[in-house]
Amino acid sequence: VQLQASGGGLVQAGGSLRLSCAASGGTFTNYHWGWFRQAPGKERDFVAAISWSGVTTNYADSVKGRFTISRDNAKNTVSLQMNSLKPEDTAVYYCAAAPRYRPRDYDYWGQGTQVTVSS
């Protein structure tokens, strides 16, 4: 099972990016998806999550109102739309998947995609 994150890049403050994460080698309809990020010299932080059903979403306070997580079960993908980006959003972003009945156990991780926001 592999998760492949993509969509990172360099953007000016106030701009937008859309990250995607594709799963292969398995079906993730019964998995919760999450996005995390790690800035240089800092710990990895939670960004957003979406439940296995797609009904429930959660966001870190720092991204509420700017980021939107969504999933497409037919395509085994999850996306993170990031708007109004700020320099402090600069980090490597990771997607991850947790089983339905163990929502805090992110068993699968993508390789990360770099997001750089210039001021």
mmCIF file of N, CA, C and O in Angstrom, residues 41-113:
data_model
loop_
_atom_site.group_PDB
_atom_site.id
_atom_site.type_symbol
_atom_site.label_atom_id
_atom_site.label_comp_id
_atom_site.label_asym_id
_atom_site.label_seq_id
_atom_site.Cartn_x
_atom_site.Cartn_y
_atom_site.Cartn_z
ATOM 1 N N GLY A 41 12.788 22.289 11.618
ATOM 2 C CA GLY A 41 13.097 22.440 13.025
ATOM 3 C C GLY A 41 11.922 22.296 13.959
ATOM 4 O O GLY A 41 12.057 22.523 15.167
ATOM 5 N N LYS A 42 10.767 21.923 13.421
ATOM 6 C CA LYS A 42 9.568 21.800 14.256
ATOM 7 C C LYS A 42 9.010 20.388 14.165
ATOM 8 O O LYS A 42 9.348 19.617 13.275
ATOM 9 N N GLU A 43 8.115 20.077 15.098
ATOM 10 C CA GLU A 43 7.461 18.787 15.083
ATOM 11 C C GLU A 43 6.367 18.760 14.012
ATOM 12 O O GLU A 43 5.886 19.795 13.567
ATOM 13 N N ARG A 44 5.975 17.562 13.639
ATOM 14 C CA ARG A 44 4.891 17.417 12.689
ATOM 15 C C ARG A 44 3.571 17.743 13.366
ATOM 16 O O ARG A 44 3.281 17.237 14.456
ATOM 17 N N ASP A 45 2.773 18.557 12.727
ATOM 18 C CA ASP A 45 1.517 19.029 13.295
ATOM 19 C C ASP A 45 0.328 18.567 12.459
ATOM 20 O O ASP A 45 0.414 18.443 11.245
ATOM 21 N N PHE A 46 -0.768 18.392 13.131
ATOM 22 C CA PHE A 46 -2.027 18.079 12.469
ATOM 23 C C PHE A 46 -2.529 19.302 11.705
ATOM 24 O O PHE A 46 -2.433 20.429 12.191
ATOM 25 N N VAL A 47 -3.072 19.073 10.513
ATOM 26 C CA VAL A 47 -3.635 20.153 9.711
ATOM 27 C C VAL A 47 -5.138 19.965 9.522
ATOM 28 O O VAL A 47 -5.927 20.853 9.824
ATOM 29 N N ALA A 48 -5.526 18.799 9.010
ATOM 30 C CA ALA A 48 -6.942 18.565 8.708
ATOM 31 C C ALA A 48 -7.198 17.072 8.611
ATOM 32 O O ALA A 48 -6.276 16.296 8.344
ATOM 33 N N ALA A 49 -8.448 16.686 8.832
ATOM 34 C CA ALA A 49 -8.827 15.289 8.703
ATOM 35 C C ALA A 49 -10.250 15.192 8.201
ATOM 36 O O ALA A 49 -11.065 16.104 8.403
ATOM 37 N N ILE A 50 -10.532 14.079 7.543
ATOM 38 C CA ILE A 50 -11.879 13.815 7.060
ATOM 39 C C ILE A 50 -12.213 12.373 7.412
ATOM 40 O O ILE A 50 -11.373 11.483 7.278
ATOM 41 N N SER A 51 -13.438 12.159 7.872
ATOM 42 C CA SER A 51 -13.827 10.832 8.331
ATOM 43 C C SER A 51 -13.970 9.865 7.158
ATOM 44 O O SER A 51 -14.047 10.271 5.994
ATOM 45 N N TRP A 52 -14.049 8.588 7.492
ATOM 46 C CA TRP A 52 -14.170 7.555 6.469
ATOM 47 C C TRP A 52 -15.416 7.785 5.601
ATOM 48 O O TRP A 52 -15.399 7.502 4.398
ATOM 49 N N SER A 53 -16.473 8.338 6.209
ATOM 50 C CA SER A 53 -17.716 8.575 5.476
ATOM 51 C C SER A 53 -17.696 9.873 4.691
ATOM 52 O O SER A 53 -18.541 10.105 3.824
ATOM 53 N N GLY A 54 -16.745 10.741 5.033
ATOM 54 C CA GLY A 54 -16.707 12.047 4.402
ATOM 55 C C GLY A 54 -17.625 13.066 5.056
ATOM 56 O O GLY A 54 -17.651 14.224 4.644
ATOM 57 N N VAL A 55 -18.353 12.657 6.077
ATOM 58 C CA VAL A 55 -19.332 13.541 6.713
ATOM 59 C C VAL A 55 -18.669 14.531 7.660
ATOM 60 O O VAL A 55 -19.084 15.687 7.764
ATOM 61 N N THR A 56 -17.643 14.068 8.356
ATOM 62 C CA THR A 56 -17.011 14.885 9.397
ATOM 63 C C THR A 56 -15.624 15.333 8.972
ATOM 64 O O THR A 56 -14.832 14.537 8.463
ATOM 65 N N THR A 57 -15.351 16.611 9.191
ATOM 66 C CA THR A 57 -14.021 17.151 8.946
ATOM 67 C C THR A 57 -13.547 17.900 10.191
ATOM 68 O O THR A 57 -14.357 18.408 10.969
ATOM 69 N N ASN A 58 -12.256 17.944 10.355
ATOM 70 C CA ASN A 58 -11.645 18.670 11.459
ATOM 71 C C ASN A 58 -10.446 19.437 10.940
ATOM 72 O O ASN A 58 -9.744 18.970 10.033
ATOM 73 N N TYR A 59 -10.201 20.591 11.530
ATOM 74 C CA TYR A 59 -9.103 21.438 11.093
ATOM 75 C C TYR A 59 -8.352 22.000 12.289
ATOM 76 O O TYR A 59 -8.937 22.263 13.346
ATOM 77 N N ALA A 60 -7.074 22.198 12.100
ATOM 78 C CA ALA A 60 -6.307 22.948 13.081
ATOM 79 C C ALA A 60 -6.813 24.387 13.079
ATOM 80 O O ALA A 60 -7.226 24.913 12.037
ATOM 81 N N ASP A 61 -6.759 25.015 14.230
ATOM 82 C CA ASP A 61 -7.254 26.398 14.320
ATOM 83 C C ASP A 61 -6.534 27.322 13.339
ATOM 84 O O ASP A 61 -7.129 28.256 12.805
ATOM 85 N N SER A 62 -5.276 27.041 13.105
ATOM 86 C CA SER A 62 -4.465 27.924 12.266
ATOM 87 C C SER A 62 -4.890 27.910 10.794
ATOM 88 O O SER A 62 -4.513 28.809 10.041
ATOM 89 N N VAL A 63 -5.666 26.903 10.387
ATOM 90 C CA VAL A 63 -6.044 26.811 8.973
ATOM 91 C C VAL A 63 -7.551 26.891 8.758
ATOM 92 O O VAL A 63 -8.010 26.898 7.608
ATOM 93 N N LYS A 64 -8.315 26.954 9.824
ATOM 94 C CA LYS A 64 -9.770 27.017 9.689
ATOM 95 C C LYS A 64 -10.189 28.214 8.844
ATOM 96 O O LYS A 64 -9.685 29.315 9.021
ATOM 97 N N GLY A 65 -11.106 27.962 7.936
ATOM 98 C CA GLY A 65 -11.586 29.019 7.068
ATOM 99 C C GLY A 65 -10.722 29.256 5.852
ATOM 100 O O GLY A 65 -11.121 29.973 4.935
ATOM 101 N N ARG A 66 -9.545 28.653 5.809
ATOM 102 C CA ARG A 66 -8.644 28.821 4.655
ATOM 103 C C ARG A 66 -8.417 27.515 3.901
ATOM 104 O O ARG A 66 -8.260 27.516 2.693
ATOM 105 N N PHE A 67 -8.391 26.416 4.634
ATOM 106 C CA PHE A 67 -8.124 25.107 4.028
ATOM 107 C C PHE A 67 -9.399 24.279 4.018
ATOM 108 O O PHE A 67 -10.227 24.367 4.931
ATOM 109 N N THR A 68 -9.531 23.436 2.989
ATOM 110 C CA THR A 68 -10.666 22.527 2.898
ATOM 111 C C THR A 68 -10.178 21.151 2.483
ATOM 112 O O THR A 68 -9.494 21.014 1.463
ATOM 113 N N ILE A 69 -10.533 20.157 3.277
ATOM 114 C CA ILE A 69 -10.173 18.778 2.949
ATOM 115 C C ILE A 69 -11.379 18.091 2.317
ATOM 116 O O ILE A 69 -12.527 18.330 2.701
ATOM 117 N N SER A 70 -11.103 17.244 1.329
ATOM 118 C CA SER A 70 -12.176 16.503 0.673
ATOM 119 C C SER A 70 -11.629 15.158 0.225
ATOM 120 O O SER A 70 -10.418 14.967 0.157
ATOM 121 N N ARG A 71 -12.531 14.247 -0.082
ATOM 122 C CA ARG A 71 -12.107 12.926 -0.519
ATOM 123 C C ARG A 71 -12.975 12.446 -1.667
ATOM 124 O O ARG A 71 -14.134 12.841 -1.796
ATOM 125 N N ASP A 72 -12.385 11.588 -2.472
ATOM 126 C CA ASP A 72 -13.091 10.958 -3.586
ATOM 127 C C ASP A 72 -12.842 9.466 -3.461
ATOM 128 O O ASP A 72 -11.783 8.969 -3.864
ATOM 129 N N ASN A 73 -13.803 8.762 -2.893
ATOM 130 C CA ASN A 73 -13.604 7.334 -2.652
ATOM 131 C C ASN A 73 -13.496 6.541 -3.947
ATOM 132 O O ASN A 73 -12.817 5.522 -4.002
ATOM 133 N N ALA A 74 -14.173 6.992 -4.963
ATOM 134 C CA ALA A 74 -14.118 6.280 -6.245
ATOM 135 C C ALA A 74 -12.709 6.295 -6.823
ATOM 136 O O ALA A 74 -12.287 5.359 -7.511
ATOM 137 N N LYS A 75 -11.988 7.365 -6.536
ATOM 138 C CA LYS A 75 -10.629 7.503 -7.063
ATOM 139 C C LYS A 75 -9.563 7.205 -6.020
ATOM 140 O O LYS A 75 -8.381 7.271 -6.319
ATOM 141 N N ASN A 76 -9.991 6.885 -4.794
ATOM 142 C CA ASN A 76 -9.031 6.611 -3.710
ATOM 143 C C ASN A 76 -8.097 7.796 -3.485
ATOM 144 O O ASN A 76 -6.874 7.615 -3.330
ATOM 145 N N THR A 77 -8.673 8.992 -3.475
ATOM 146 C CA THR A 77 -7.855 10.182 -3.300
ATOM 147 C C THR A 77 -8.433 11.099 -2.220
ATOM 148 O O THR A 77 -9.626 11.065 -1.924
ATOM 149 N N VAL A 78 -7.555 11.907 -1.667
ATOM 150 C CA VAL A 78 -7.950 12.955 -0.746
ATOM 151 C C VAL A 78 -7.234 14.230 -1.168
ATOM 152 O O VAL A 78 -6.113 14.166 -1.683
ATOM 153 N N SER A 79 -7.897 15.341 -1.015
ATOM 154 C CA SER A 79 -7.325 16.610 -1.439
ATOM 155 C C SER A 79 -7.353 17.625 -0.311
ATOM 156 O O SER A 79 -8.163 17.518 0.621
ATOM 157 N N LEU A 80 -6.477 18.598 -0.408
ATOM 158 C CA LEU A 80 -6.444 19.700 0.544
ATOM 159 C C LEU A 80 -6.349 20.989 -0.262
ATOM 160 O O LEU A 80 -5.302 21.273 -0.857
ATOM 161 N N GLN A 81 -7.432 21.724 -0.301
ATOM 162 C CA GLN A 81 -7.442 23.020 -0.971
ATOM 163 C C GLN A 81 -6.980 24.061 0.032
ATOM 164 O O GLN A 81 -7.586 24.212 1.106
ATOM 165 N N MET A 82 -5.921 24.763 -0.331
ATOM 166 C CA MET A 82 -5.334 25.746 0.576
ATOM 167 C C MET A 82 -5.441 27.126 -0.048
ATOM 168 O O MET A 82 -4.848 27.373 -1.107
ATOM 169 N N ASN A 83 -6.191 27.981 0.591
ATOM 170 C CA ASN A 83 -6.372 29.350 0.120
ATOM 171 C C ASN A 83 -5.790 30.341 1.116
ATOM 172 O O ASN A 83 -5.525 29.991 2.267
ATOM 173 N N SER A 84 -5.605 31.553 0.647
ATOM 174 C CA SER A 84 -5.083 32.622 1.524
ATOM 175 C C SER A 84 -3.835 32.163 2.269
ATOM 176 O O SER A 84 -3.716 32.332 3.484
ATOM 177 N N LEU A 85 -2.927 31.595 1.525
ATOM 178 C CA LEU A 85 -1.734 31.031 2.151
ATOM 179 C C LEU A 85 -0.869 32.105 2.785
ATOM 180 O O LEU A 85 -0.786 33.241 2.297
ATOM 181 N N LYS A 86 -0.230 31.707 3.880
ATOM 182 C CA LYS A 86 0.635 32.599 4.639
ATOM 183 C C LYS A 86 2.038 32.013 4.695
ATOM 184 O O LYS A 86 2.207 30.796 4.575
ATOM 185 N N PRO A 87 3.043 32.843 4.901
ATOM 186 C CA PRO A 87 4.414 32.310 5.012
ATOM 187 C C PRO A 87 4.538 31.231 6.093
ATOM 188 O O PRO A 87 5.315 30.285 5.932
ATOM 189 N N GLU A 88 3.775 31.347 7.154
ATOM 190 C CA GLU A 88 3.834 30.343 8.213
ATOM 191 C C GLU A 88 3.211 29.005 7.826
ATOM 192 O O GLU A 88 3.298 28.041 8.592
ATOM 193 N N ASP A 89 2.600 28.932 6.657
ATOM 194 C CA ASP A 89 2.110 27.647 6.147
ATOM 195 C C ASP A 89 3.216 26.851 5.463
ATOM 196 O O ASP A 89 3.006 25.696 5.063
ATOM 197 N N THR A 90 4.380 27.453 5.312
ATOM 198 C CA THR A 90 5.500 26.770 4.680
ATOM 199 C C THR A 90 5.893 25.531 5.481
ATOM 200 O O THR A 90 6.158 25.617 6.683
ATOM 201 N N ALA A 91 5.909 24.401 4.809
ATOM 202 C CA ALA A 91 6.216 23.128 5.470
ATOM 203 C C ALA A 91 6.183 22.013 4.437
ATOM 204 O O ALA A 91 5.749 22.209 3.299
ATOM 205 N N VAL A 92 6.625 20.849 4.877
ATOM 206 C CA VAL A 92 6.381 19.639 4.098
ATOM 207 C C VAL A 92 5.038 19.073 4.565
ATOM 208 O O VAL A 92 4.821 18.888 5.761
ATOM 209 N N TYR A 93 4.166 18.821 3.622
ATOM 210 C CA TYR A 93 2.825 18.330 3.928
ATOM 211 C C TYR A 93 2.746 16.833 3.645
ATOM 212 O O TYR A 93 3.163 16.369 2.583
ATOM 213 N N TYR A 94 2.176 16.119 4.601
ATOM 214 C CA TYR A 94 2.047 14.673 4.502
ATOM 215 C C TYR A 94 0.580 14.263 4.570
ATOM 216 O O TYR A 94 -0.175 14.783 5.392
ATOM 217 N N CYS A 95 0.205 13.322 3.726
ATOM 218 C CA CYS A 95 -1.110 12.719 3.868
ATOM 219 C C CYS A 95 -0.959 11.399 4.620
ATOM 220 O O CYS A 95 0.112 10.788 4.619
ATOM 221 N N ALA A 96 -2.034 11.000 5.267
ATOM 222 C CA ALA A 96 -1.995 9.780 6.059
ATOM 223 C C ALA A 96 -3.392 9.180 6.136
ATOM 224 O O ALA A 96 -4.385 9.892 5.962
ATOM 225 N N ALA A 97 -3.447 7.886 6.411
ATOM 226 C CA ALA A 97 -4.722 7.181 6.493
ATOM 227 C C ALA A 97 -4.793 6.367 7.781
ATOM 228 O O ALA A 97 -3.807 5.718 8.161
ATOM 229 N N ALA A 98 -5.958 6.449 8.446
ATOM 230 C CA ALA A 98 -6.193 5.715 9.687
ATOM 231 C C ALA A 98 -7.419 4.825 9.529
ATOM 232 O O ALA A 98 -8.415 5.240 8.938
ATOM 233 N N PRO A 99 -7.391 3.615 10.074
ATOM 234 C CA PRO A 99 -8.542 2.710 9.948
ATOM 235 C C PRO A 99 -9.786 3.294 10.618
ATOM 236 O O PRO A 99 -9.689 4.041 11.593
ATOM 237 N N ARG A 100 -10.926 2.919 10.117
ATOM 238 C CA ARG A 100 -12.212 3.432 10.592
ATOM 239 C C ARG A 100 -12.368 3.326 12.097
ATOM 240 O O ARG A 100 -12.839 4.262 12.750
ATOM 241 N N TYR A 101 -11.997 2.188 12.696
ATOM 242 C CA TYR A 101 -12.218 1.962 14.127
ATOM 243 C C TYR A 101 -11.003 2.311 14.977
ATOM 244 O O TYR A 101 -11.009 2.073 16.186
ATOM 245 N N ARG A 102 -9.983 2.859 14.353
ATOM 246 C CA ARG A 102 -8.825 3.367 15.099
ATOM 247 C C ARG A 102 -8.445 4.708 14.509
ATOM 248 O O ARG A 102 -7.393 4.855 13.882
ATOM 249 N N PRO A 103 -9.286 5.699 14.685
ATOM 250 C CA PRO A 103 -9.101 6.976 13.992
ATOM 251 C C PRO A 103 -7.843 7.735 14.363
ATOM 252 O O PRO A 103 -7.478 8.674 13.657
ATOM 253 N N ARG A 104 -7.207 7.380 15.448
ATOM 254 C CA ARG A 104 -5.991 8.102 15.836
ATOM 255 C C ARG A 104 -4.728 7.383 15.368
ATOM 256 O O ARG A 104 -3.630 7.896 15.549
ATOM 257 N N ASP A 105 -4.903 6.215 14.789
ATOM 258 C CA ASP A 105 -3.749 5.412 14.366
ATOM 259 C C ASP A 105 -3.540 5.556 12.867
ATOM 260 O O ASP A 105 -4.063 4.781 12.074
ATOM 261 N N TYR A 106 -2.731 6.515 12.511
ATOM 262 C CA TYR A 106 -2.436 6.714 11.090
ATOM 263 C C TYR A 106 -1.358 5.704 10.685
ATOM 264 O O TYR A 106 -0.170 5.916 10.919
ATOM 265 N N ASP A 107 -1.811 4.647 10.077
ATOM 266 C CA ASP A 107 -0.925 3.530 9.731
ATOM 267 C C ASP A 107 -0.150 3.769 8.447
ATOM 268 O O ASP A 107 0.919 3.187 8.254
ATOM 269 N N TYR A 108 -0.719 4.535 7.564
ATOM 270 C CA TYR A 108 -0.109 4.742 6.252
ATOM 271 C C TYR A 108 0.203 6.228 6.044
ATOM 272 O O TYR A 108 -0.627 7.082 6.348
ATOM 273 N N TRP A 109 1.395 6.478 5.492
ATOM 274 C CA TRP A 109 1.843 7.849 5.287
ATOM 275 C C TRP A 109 2.376 8.011 3.880
ATOM 276 O O TRP A 109 3.055 7.114 3.353
ATOM 277 N N GLY A 110 2.113 9.175 3.310
ATOM 278 C CA GLY A 110 2.709 9.524 2.039
ATOM 279 C C GLY A 110 4.108 10.070 2.260
ATOM 280 O O GLY A 110 4.559 10.269 3.395
ATOM 281 N N GLN A 111 4.794 10.357 1.179
ATOM 282 C CA GLN A 111 6.189 10.761 1.251
ATOM 283 C C GLN A 111 6.367 12.251 1.530
ATOM 284 O O GLN A 111 7.472 12.678 1.820
ATOM 285 N N GLY A 112 5.317 13.021 1.441
ATOM 286 C CA GLY A 112 5.438 14.445 1.708
ATOM 287 C C GLY A 112 5.605 15.266 0.441
ATOM 288 O O GLY A 112 6.229 14.821 -0.524
ATOM 289 N N THR A 113 5.050 16.462 0.483
ATOM 290 C CA THR A 113 5.199 17.396 -0.629
ATOM 291 C C THR A 113 5.473 18.777 -0.047
ATOM 292 O O THR A 113 4.828 19.198 0.909
#
